[in-house]
């Protein structure tokens, strides 16, 4: 397979999206966070607090992503159950019409026979146990009654399931809103702290960010091959996004959070993987040693599994790291996040 040396950087318009200052990048557009490195223990004061807030925001983002995925699944379940219940109700209405026609005909001829009373009974099961009454029904009437009973039970069950799913959906949407507020609150706090820094300090932070981007553009990835063609395709897709901004909850193609990048990249390779870093951690074959990883394998970071990226070769990770950053290559050893394990899809 061809060399994995880092390809030519994308256009200037893309690579300068968030390099003005780290503060400007956190400018809370109602989006922004999901995979920040742990605070550097050498940093002090305000910067350490900002790093901590970024970390907490990115951890909350993965929880938000999970809740959003659950909400989508629950909505599909609710829609399916409600559609099935509507169809079932239409069938029951048709059966009631036939039973009503029998009752009307018998009433006009001198009264409703026990057989029709059976059909109209609120407890037809009890009547069916009485063989003498069943004998008075035609085969068609018995069939209609049995079908009515079965569909009525199914309808009640579907309505009960739909009600349960609706409650779960409401609870999940409440969780979504809570996580969204938490993320925005963390980022607002970080912005407030950034605003307390002097112009010189802000310029230094911006230069550090730009230096990381320049280092990414010079990364030597070595010549390792991917473990599979699908991993190679996903990795190639992710490489095409270098320079794109980190945005919390984003799944591309112009911005990403950490798991948004990996799930989007595999989708380009025709492979569906879970949305969140925690779910992606068990989406394939687990690789416990860094030395056994191949380009395109997923890398799971942090003890709570709240960060994910691609192994890029030569000890590098390709990821969307944090608020105010771009999709880029970084040394795993210097990322500040503990490596947990790799995942081969």
mmCIF file of C-alpha atoms in Angstrom:
data_model
loop_
_atom_site.group_PDB
_atom_site.id
_atom_site.type_symbol
_atom_site.label_atom_id
_atom_site.label_comp_id
_atom_site.label_asym_id
_atom_site.label_seq_id
_atom_site.Cartn_x
_atom_site.Cartn_y
_atom_site.Cartn_z
ATOM 1 C CA UNK A 1 0.000 0.000 0.000
ATOM 2 C CA UNK A 2 1.173 3.561 -0.671
ATOM 3 C CA UNK A 3 2.970 5.594 1.973
ATOM 4 C CA UNK A 4 0.891 7.167 4.747
ATOM 5 C CA UNK A 5 3.068 10.277 4.748
ATOM 6 C CA UNK A 6 0.789 13.201 5.468
ATOM 7 C CA UNK A 7 -0.763 14.492 2.209
ATOM 8 C CA UNK A 8 -0.676 18.095 1.038
ATOM 9 C CA UNK A 9 -2.633 20.312 3.474
ATOM 10 C CA UNK A 10 -6.089 21.512 2.419
ATOM 11 C CA UNK A 11 -6.779 25.018 1.169
ATOM 12 C CA UNK A 12 -5.877 28.085 3.185
ATOM 13 C CA UNK A 13 -9.560 28.878 3.680
ATOM 14 C CA UNK A 14 -10.025 25.613 5.571
ATOM 15 C CA UNK A 15 -6.816 25.636 7.545
ATOM 16 C CA UNK A 16 -7.393 29.124 8.954
ATOM 17 C CA UNK A 17 -10.926 28.499 10.200
ATOM 18 C CA UNK A 18 -10.046 28.594 13.889
ATOM 19 C CA UNK A 19 -6.508 29.956 14.135
ATOM 20 C CA UNK A 20 -7.246 33.571 15.018
ATOM 21 C CA UNK A 21 -7.224 32.814 18.731
ATOM 22 C CA UNK A 22 -8.284 29.984 20.969
ATOM 23 C CA UNK A 23 -10.744 32.389 22.499
ATOM 24 C CA UNK A 24 -12.453 33.198 19.233
ATOM 25 C CA UNK A 25 -12.852 29.513 18.550
ATOM 26 C CA UNK A 26 -14.939 29.069 21.663
ATOM 27 C CA UNK A 27 -17.329 31.791 20.569
ATOM 28 C CA UNK A 28 -20.350 29.646 21.372
ATOM 29 C CA UNK A 29 -22.362 29.365 18.241
ATOM 30 C CA UNK A 30 -24.722 27.009 20.105
ATOM 31 C CA UNK A 31 -22.220 24.372 19.152
ATOM 32 C CA UNK A 32 -18.710 23.502 20.160
ATOM 33 C CA UNK A 33 -17.265 20.468 22.193
ATOM 34 C CA UNK A 34 -16.430 16.676 22.500
ATOM 35 C CA UNK A 35 -12.921 15.414 23.054
ATOM 36 C CA UNK A 36 -10.436 17.568 24.878
ATOM 37 C CA UNK A 37 -7.116 16.371 26.278
ATOM 38 C CA UNK A 38 -6.600 16.263 30.001
ATOM 39 C CA UNK A 39 -5.176 19.476 31.471
ATOM 40 C CA UNK A 40 -1.416 19.815 31.246
ATOM 41 C CA UNK A 41 -0.103 19.447 34.830
ATOM 42 C CA UNK A 42 2.524 22.093 34.042
ATOM 43 C CA UNK A 43 -0.068 24.722 33.327
ATOM 44 C CA UNK A 44 -1.211 26.909 36.161
ATOM 45 C CA UNK A 45 -4.102 29.152 37.030
ATOM 46 C CA UNK A 46 -6.529 30.305 34.368
ATOM 47 C CA UNK A 47 -5.191 28.120 31.563
ATOM 48 C CA UNK A 48 -5.478 24.980 33.679
ATOM 49 C CA UNK A 49 -9.066 25.903 34.518
ATOM 50 C CA UNK A 50 -9.859 26.446 30.847
ATOM 51 C CA UNK A 51 -8.352 23.068 29.958
ATOM 52 C CA UNK A 52 -10.456 21.427 32.647
ATOM 53 C CA UNK A 53 -13.625 23.085 31.355
ATOM 54 C CA UNK A 54 -12.826 21.939 27.827
ATOM 55 C CA UNK A 55 -12.313 18.400 29.078
ATOM 56 C CA UNK A 56 -15.604 18.419 30.961
ATOM 57 C CA UNK A 57 -17.399 19.869 27.934
ATOM 58 C CA UNK A 58 -16.064 17.154 25.642
ATOM 59 C CA UNK A 59 -17.046 14.416 28.092
ATOM 60 C CA UNK A 60 -20.555 15.870 28.296
ATOM 61 C CA UNK A 61 -20.645 16.005 24.492
ATOM 62 C CA UNK A 62 -20.207 12.245 24.163
ATOM 63 C CA UNK A 63 -23.103 11.788 26.591
ATOM 64 C CA UNK A 64 -25.132 14.243 24.520
ATOM 65 C CA UNK A 65 -24.281 12.296 21.366
ATOM 66 C CA UNK A 66 -25.445 9.069 23.001
ATOM 67 C CA UNK A 67 -28.726 10.624 24.124
ATOM 68 C CA UNK A 68 -29.292 12.057 20.651
ATOM 69 C CA UNK A 69 -28.741 8.649 19.081
ATOM 70 C CA UNK A 70 -31.175 7.041 21.539
ATOM 71 C CA UNK A 71 -33.760 9.720 20.834
ATOM 72 C CA UNK A 72 -33.569 9.023 17.116
ATOM 73 C CA UNK A 73 -33.983 5.301 17.653
ATOM 74 C CA UNK A 74 -36.881 5.776 20.063
ATOM 75 C CA UNK A 75 -38.644 8.116 17.642
ATOM 76 C CA UNK A 76 -38.465 5.464 14.926
ATOM 77 C CA UNK A 77 -39.878 2.867 17.346
ATOM 78 C CA UNK A 78 -42.733 5.167 18.366
ATOM 79 C CA UNK A 79 -43.611 5.969 14.751
ATOM 80 C CA UNK A 80 -43.599 2.275 13.837
ATOM 81 C CA UNK A 81 -45.793 1.287 16.784
ATOM 82 C CA UNK A 82 -48.254 4.097 16.152
ATOM 83 C CA UNK A 83 -48.520 3.198 12.469
ATOM 84 C CA UNK A 84 -49.126 -0.452 13.347
ATOM 85 C CA UNK A 85 -51.760 0.531 15.922
ATOM 86 C CA UNK A 86 -53.555 2.712 13.362
ATOM 87 C CA UNK A 87 -53.664 -0.157 10.870
ATOM 88 C CA UNK A 88 -54.885 -2.532 13.552
ATOM 89 C CA UNK A 89 -57.625 -0.101 14.575
ATOM 90 C CA UNK A 90 -58.807 0.129 10.971
ATOM 91 C CA UNK A 91 -59.077 -3.681 10.802
ATOM 92 C CA UNK A 92 -61.028 -3.755 14.054
ATOM 93 C CA UNK A 93 -63.406 -1.100 12.783
ATOM 94 C CA UNK A 94 -64.110 -3.273 9.735
ATOM 95 C CA UNK A 95 -64.841 -6.289 11.914
ATOM 96 C CA UNK A 96 -67.141 -4.252 14.140
ATOM 97 C CA UNK A 97 -69.048 -3.111 11.065
ATOM 98 C CA UNK A 98 -69.639 -6.736 9.985
ATOM 99 C CA UNK A 99 -70.721 -7.762 13.466
ATOM 100 C CA UNK A 100 -73.012 -4.738 13.663
ATOM 101 C CA UNK A 101 -74.644 -5.693 10.364
ATOM 102 C CA UNK A 102 -75.435 -9.165 11.735
ATOM 103 C CA UNK A 103 -76.954 -7.643 14.863
ATOM 104 C CA UNK A 104 -79.073 -5.201 12.853
ATOM 105 C CA UNK A 105 -80.414 -7.956 10.618
ATOM 106 C CA UNK A 106 -81.356 -10.155 13.566
ATOM 107 C CA UNK A 107 -82.967 -7.257 15.401
ATOM 108 C CA UNK A 108 -85.210 -6.550 12.419
ATOM 109 C CA UNK A 109 -86.209 -10.228 12.351
ATOM 110 C CA UNK A 110 -87.310 -10.278 15.957
ATOM 111 C CA UNK A 111 -84.375 -9.762 18.315
ATOM 112 C CA UNK A 112 -80.687 -10.362 18.719
ATOM 113 C CA UNK A 113 -79.809 -14.018 18.997
ATOM 114 C CA UNK A 114 -77.455 -15.286 21.689
ATOM 115 C CA UNK A 115 -74.889 -15.913 18.978
ATOM 116 C CA UNK A 116 -74.755 -12.226 18.092
ATOM 117 C CA UNK A 117 -74.804 -11.226 21.747
ATOM 118 C CA UNK A 118 -71.716 -13.347 22.013
ATOM 119 C CA UNK A 119 -70.057 -11.400 19.210
ATOM 120 C CA UNK A 120 -70.943 -8.109 20.874
ATOM 121 C CA UNK A 121 -69.986 -9.214 24.358
ATOM 122 C CA UNK A 122 -67.403 -7.285 26.337
ATOM 123 C CA UNK A 123 -66.027 -10.666 27.446
ATOM 124 C CA UNK A 124 -66.251 -12.930 24.390
ATOM 125 C CA UNK A 125 -63.629 -15.323 25.748
ATOM 126 C CA UNK A 126 -66.021 -16.373 28.492
ATOM 127 C CA UNK A 127 -68.781 -16.970 25.977
ATOM 128 C CA UNK A 128 -66.562 -18.986 23.691
ATOM 129 C CA UNK A 129 -66.036 -21.439 26.503
ATOM 130 C CA UNK A 130 -69.712 -22.296 26.239
ATOM 131 C CA UNK A 131 -69.920 -24.820 23.415
ATOM 132 C CA UNK A 132 -73.695 -24.544 23.124
ATOM 133 C CA UNK A 133 -73.403 -20.916 22.110
ATOM 134 C CA UNK A 134 -70.503 -21.476 19.762
ATOM 135 C CA UNK A 135 -72.601 -24.074 17.930
ATOM 136 C CA UNK A 136 -75.068 -21.348 17.021
ATOM 137 C CA UNK A 137 -72.401 -19.329 15.166
ATOM 138 C CA UNK A 138 -71.503 -19.782 11.548
ATOM 139 C CA UNK A 139 -67.900 -20.583 10.657
ATOM 140 C CA UNK A 140 -67.509 -17.029 9.302
ATOM 141 C CA UNK A 141 -68.833 -15.493 12.514
ATOM 142 C CA UNK A 142 -66.486 -17.586 14.672
ATOM 143 C CA UNK A 143 -63.579 -16.592 12.439
ATOM 144 C CA UNK A 144 -64.510 -12.905 12.669
ATOM 145 C CA UNK A 145 -64.820 -13.080 16.432
ATOM 146 C CA UNK A 146 -61.503 -14.848 16.901
ATOM 147 C CA UNK A 147 -59.765 -12.406 14.594
ATOM 148 C CA UNK A 148 -61.360 -9.505 16.471
ATOM 149 C CA UNK A 149 -60.158 -10.847 19.821
ATOM 150 C CA UNK A 150 -56.610 -11.390 18.560
ATOM 151 C CA UNK A 151 -56.333 -7.972 16.963
ATOM 152 C CA UNK A 152 -57.828 -6.269 19.982
ATOM 153 C CA UNK A 153 -55.174 -7.837 22.224
ATOM 154 C CA UNK A 154 -52.441 -6.848 19.752
ATOM 155 C CA UNK A 155 -53.757 -3.296 19.605
ATOM 156 C CA UNK A 156 -53.735 -2.930 23.381
ATOM 157 C CA UNK A 157 -50.194 -4.287 23.517
ATOM 158 C CA UNK A 158 -48.978 -1.942 20.778
ATOM 159 C CA UNK A 159 -50.562 1.048 22.459
ATOM 160 C CA UNK A 160 -48.923 0.082 25.749
ATOM 161 C CA UNK A 161 -45.533 -0.290 24.062
ATOM 162 C CA UNK A 162 -45.955 3.036 22.274
ATOM 163 C CA UNK A 163 -46.810 4.753 25.569
ATOM 164 C CA UNK A 164 -43.670 3.324 27.189
ATOM 165 C CA UNK A 165 -41.505 4.373 24.237
ATOM 166 C CA UNK A 166 -43.028 7.859 24.304
ATOM 167 C CA UNK A 167 -42.129 8.233 27.967
ATOM 168 C CA UNK A 168 -38.578 7.059 27.243
ATOM 169 C CA UNK A 169 -38.396 9.534 24.374
ATOM 170 C CA UNK A 170 -39.543 12.413 26.586
ATOM 171 C CA UNK A 171 -36.988 11.452 29.237
ATOM 172 C CA UNK A 172 -34.225 11.230 26.638
ATOM 173 C CA UNK A 173 -35.112 14.620 25.187
ATOM 174 C CA UNK A 174 -34.955 16.065 28.679
ATOM 175 C CA UNK A 175 -31.501 14.528 29.064
ATOM 176 C CA UNK A 176 -30.495 15.993 25.693
ATOM 177 C CA UNK A 177 -31.505 19.470 26.756
ATOM 178 C CA UNK A 178 -29.685 19.070 30.063
ATOM 179 C CA UNK A 179 -26.452 17.957 28.382
ATOM 180 C CA UNK A 180 -26.713 20.764 25.844
ATOM 181 C CA UNK A 181 -26.996 23.326 28.625
ATOM 182 C CA UNK A 182 -24.111 21.704 30.467
ATOM 183 C CA UNK A 183 -21.861 21.855 27.405
ATOM 184 C CA UNK A 184 -22.764 25.431 26.611
ATOM 185 C CA UNK A 185 -22.288 26.361 30.248
ATOM 186 C CA UNK A 186 -18.780 24.868 30.357
ATOM 187 C CA UNK A 187 -17.821 26.661 27.159
ATOM 188 C CA UNK A 188 -19.282 29.932 28.398
ATOM 189 C CA UNK A 189 -17.191 29.616 31.555
ATOM 190 C CA UNK A 190 -14.109 28.932 29.447
ATOM 191 C CA UNK A 191 -14.871 31.993 27.297
ATOM 192 C CA UNK A 192 -15.267 34.120 30.399
ATOM 193 C CA UNK A 193 -11.884 32.952 31.690
ATOM 194 C CA UNK A 194 -10.268 33.576 28.306
ATOM 195 C CA UNK A 195 -11.593 37.103 28.395
ATOM 196 C CA UNK A 196 -9.673 37.723 31.633
ATOM 197 C CA UNK A 197 -6.344 37.045 29.940
ATOM 198 C CA UNK A 198 -4.170 39.832 28.629
ATOM 199 C CA UNK A 199 -3.686 40.397 24.920
ATOM 200 C CA UNK A 200 -0.177 38.988 25.245
ATOM 201 C CA UNK A 201 -1.442 35.806 26.911
ATOM 202 C CA UNK A 202 -4.146 35.351 24.290
ATOM 203 C CA UNK A 203 -1.591 35.779 21.521
ATOM 204 C CA UNK A 204 0.639 33.151 23.123
ATOM 205 C CA UNK A 205 -2.263 30.653 23.338
ATOM 206 C CA UNK A 206 -3.135 31.348 19.707
ATOM 207 C CA UNK A 207 0.497 30.784 18.707
ATOM 208 C CA UNK A 208 0.558 27.470 20.575
ATOM 209 C CA UNK A 209 -2.515 26.369 18.648
ATOM 210 C CA UNK A 210 -1.022 27.462 15.354
ATOM 211 C CA UNK A 211 2.221 25.693 16.210
ATOM 212 C CA UNK A 212 0.279 22.471 16.759
ATOM 213 C CA UNK A 213 -1.356 22.897 13.351
ATOM 214 C CA UNK A 214 2.009 23.522 11.681
ATOM 215 C CA UNK A 215 3.457 20.438 13.356
ATOM 216 C CA UNK A 216 0.499 18.440 12.039
ATOM 217 C CA UNK A 217 1.254 19.510 8.475
ATOM 218 C CA UNK A 218 4.806 18.172 8.815
ATOM 219 C CA UNK A 219 3.902 14.840 10.399
ATOM 220 C CA UNK A 220 5.722 11.793 9.072
ATOM 221 C CA UNK A 221 3.295 8.878 9.215
ATOM 222 C CA UNK A 222 5.685 6.215 8.004
ATOM 223 C CA UNK A 223 4.787 3.517 5.499
ATOM 224 C CA UNK A 224 2.602 1.091 7.449
ATOM 225 C CA UNK A 225 -0.358 -0.466 5.698
ATOM 226 C CA UNK A 226 -3.874 -0.586 7.119
ATOM 227 C CA UNK A 227 -5.265 -3.882 8.395
ATOM 228 C CA UNK A 228 -8.127 -3.879 5.867
ATOM 229 C CA UNK A 229 -9.349 -2.023 2.814
ATOM 230 C CA UNK A 230 -12.304 -0.565 4.731
ATOM 231 C CA UNK A 231 -9.990 0.810 7.426
ATOM 232 C CA UNK A 232 -7.772 2.284 4.702
ATOM 233 C CA UNK A 233 -10.787 3.939 3.055
ATOM 234 C CA UNK A 234 -12.057 5.359 6.346
ATOM 235 C CA UNK A 235 -8.592 6.651 7.237
ATOM 236 C CA UNK A 236 -8.238 8.281 3.825
ATOM 237 C CA UNK A 237 -11.600 10.010 4.323
ATOM 238 C CA UNK A 238 -10.500 11.290 7.739
ATOM 239 C CA UNK A 239 -7.219 12.578 6.270
ATOM 240 C CA UNK A 240 -9.210 14.647 3.784
ATOM 241 C CA UNK A 241 -10.770 16.511 6.720
ATOM 242 C CA UNK A 242 -7.516 17.775 8.240
ATOM 243 C CA UNK A 243 -7.902 21.485 8.999
ATOM 244 C CA UNK A 244 -11.640 21.312 9.635
ATOM 245 C CA UNK A 245 -12.842 22.830 12.937
ATOM 246 C CA UNK A 246 -13.889 20.976 16.047
ATOM 247 C CA UNK A 247 -17.602 21.614 16.762
ATOM 248 C CA UNK A 248 -19.446 19.762 19.478
ATOM 249 C CA UNK A 249 -22.105 17.355 18.255
ATOM 250 C CA UNK A 250 -20.965 17.749 14.623
ATOM 251 C CA UNK A 251 -20.650 14.814 12.245
ATOM 252 C CA UNK A 252 -19.243 16.543 9.169
ATOM 253 C CA UNK A 253 -18.508 17.085 6.494
ATOM 254 C CA UNK A 254 -17.264 20.576 7.395
ATOM 255 C CA UNK A 255 -16.866 20.237 11.173
ATOM 256 C CA UNK A 256 -16.593 17.413 13.685
ATOM 257 C CA UNK A 257 -16.344 16.354 17.278
ATOM 258 C CA UNK A 258 -14.112 13.367 18.006
ATOM 259 C CA UNK A 259 -16.563 10.521 17.417
ATOM 260 C CA UNK A 260 -18.274 12.522 14.700
ATOM 261 C CA UNK A 261 -15.053 12.356 12.664
ATOM 262 C CA UNK A 262 -14.562 8.604 13.087
ATOM 263 C CA UNK A 263 -18.198 7.679 12.408
ATOM 264 C CA UNK A 264 -18.315 9.985 9.356
ATOM 265 C CA UNK A 265 -15.068 8.561 7.965
ATOM 266 C CA UNK A 266 -16.243 4.953 8.234
ATOM 267 C CA UNK A 267 -19.553 5.921 6.656
ATOM 268 C CA UNK A 268 -17.583 7.122 3.607
ATOM 269 C CA UNK A 269 -16.107 3.614 3.450
ATOM 270 C CA UNK A 270 -19.579 2.087 3.516
ATOM 271 C CA UNK A 271 -19.289 0.928 7.134
ATOM 272 C CA UNK A 272 -21.718 1.908 9.891
ATOM 273 C CA UNK A 273 -20.249 2.234 13.395
ATOM 274 C CA UNK A 274 -21.864 3.627 16.571
ATOM 275 C CA UNK A 275 -21.955 7.384 17.097
ATOM 276 C CA UNK A 276 -20.220 7.739 20.460
ATOM 277 C CA UNK A 277 -16.654 7.044 21.541
ATOM 278 C CA UNK A 278 -17.875 4.738 24.317
ATOM 279 C CA UNK A 279 -19.879 2.626 21.872
ATOM 280 C CA UNK A 280 -17.086 2.663 19.303
ATOM 281 C CA UNK A 281 -14.779 1.249 21.987
ATOM 282 C CA UNK A 282 -16.505 -2.124 21.579
ATOM 283 C CA UNK A 283 -17.425 -1.912 17.898
ATOM 284 C CA UNK A 284 -14.713 -4.242 16.612
ATOM 285 C CA UNK A 285 -11.680 -6.306 17.574
ATOM 286 C CA UNK A 286 -9.913 -4.933 20.612
ATOM 287 C CA UNK A 287 -6.175 -4.188 20.270
ATOM 288 C CA UNK A 288 -4.521 -3.737 23.654
ATOM 289 C CA UNK A 289 -1.008 -2.749 22.571
ATOM 290 C CA UNK A 290 -0.098 0.458 20.772
ATOM 291 C CA UNK A 291 2.598 -1.496 18.981
ATOM 292 C CA UNK A 292 -0.010 -3.714 17.331
ATOM 293 C CA UNK A 293 -2.077 -0.884 15.859
ATOM 294 C CA UNK A 294 -2.320 -0.261 12.124
ATOM 295 C CA UNK A 295 -3.277 2.972 10.327
ATOM 296 C CA UNK A 296 -7.051 3.260 10.306
ATOM 297 C CA UNK A 297 -7.570 1.453 13.612
ATOM 298 C CA UNK A 298 -9.543 3.434 16.175
ATOM 299 C CA UNK A 299 -7.757 4.692 19.286
ATOM 300 C CA UNK A 300 -9.826 4.935 22.481
ATOM 301 C CA UNK A 301 -8.526 7.516 24.962
ATOM 302 C CA UNK A 302 -9.280 8.503 28.578
ATOM 303 C CA UNK A 303 -10.438 6.218 31.351
ATOM 304 C CA UNK A 304 -14.086 7.122 30.705
ATOM 305 C CA UNK A 305 -13.564 6.316 26.986
ATOM 306 C CA UNK A 306 -14.676 9.844 26.079
ATOM 307 C CA UNK A 307 -12.210 10.400 23.229
ATOM 308 C CA UNK A 308 -11.557 8.567 19.983
ATOM 309 C CA UNK A 309 -9.405 9.083 16.898
ATOM 310 C CA UNK A 310 -7.589 7.161 14.186
ATOM 311 C CA UNK A 311 -4.185 5.595 14.595
ATOM 312 C CA UNK A 312 -2.225 7.329 11.840
ATOM 313 C CA UNK A 313 1.055 5.422 11.996
ATOM 314 C CA UNK A 314 4.436 6.256 13.516
ATOM 315 C CA UNK A 315 2.941 6.858 16.979
ATOM 316 C CA UNK A 316 0.506 9.525 15.742
ATOM 317 C CA UNK A 317 -3.232 10.022 16.190
ATOM 318 C CA UNK A 318 -5.499 11.751 13.674
ATOM 319 C CA UNK A 319 -8.393 13.289 15.570
ATOM 320 C CA UNK A 320 -10.646 16.241 16.258
ATOM 321 C CA UNK A 321 -9.191 17.062 19.656
ATOM 322 C CA UNK A 322 -11.004 19.899 21.409
ATOM 323 C CA UNK A 323 -12.846 23.226 21.248
ATOM 324 C CA UNK A 324 -10.809 25.807 19.379
ATOM 325 C CA UNK A 325 -8.795 23.151 17.529
ATOM 326 C CA UNK A 326 -8.802 21.636 14.079
ATOM 327 C CA UNK A 327 -8.755 18.057 12.855
ATOM 328 C CA UNK A 328 -5.035 17.245 12.961
ATOM 329 C CA UNK A 329 -2.248 14.773 13.624
ATOM 330 C CA UNK A 330 -0.614 14.698 17.048
ATOM 331 C CA UNK A 331 1.772 12.466 18.921
ATOM 332 C CA UNK A 332 -0.155 10.008 21.075
ATOM 333 C CA UNK A 333 2.537 10.214 23.739
ATOM 334 C CA UNK A 334 2.162 14.006 23.951
ATOM 335 C CA UNK A 335 -1.605 14.193 23.683
ATOM 336 C CA UNK A 336 -2.054 14.346 27.455
ATOM 337 C CA UNK A 337 -4.736 11.637 27.275
ATOM 338 C CA UNK A 338 -4.186 8.065 28.486
ATOM 339 C CA UNK A 339 -4.412 5.390 25.791
ATOM 340 C CA UNK A 340 -6.933 2.701 26.714
ATOM 341 C CA UNK A 341 -6.992 0.371 23.707
ATOM 342 C CA UNK A 342 -7.418 0.242 19.958
ATOM 343 C CA UNK A 343 -10.339 -1.089 17.924
ATOM 344 C CA UNK A 344 -10.000 -2.739 14.548
ATOM 345 C CA UNK A 345 -13.183 -2.436 12.477
#
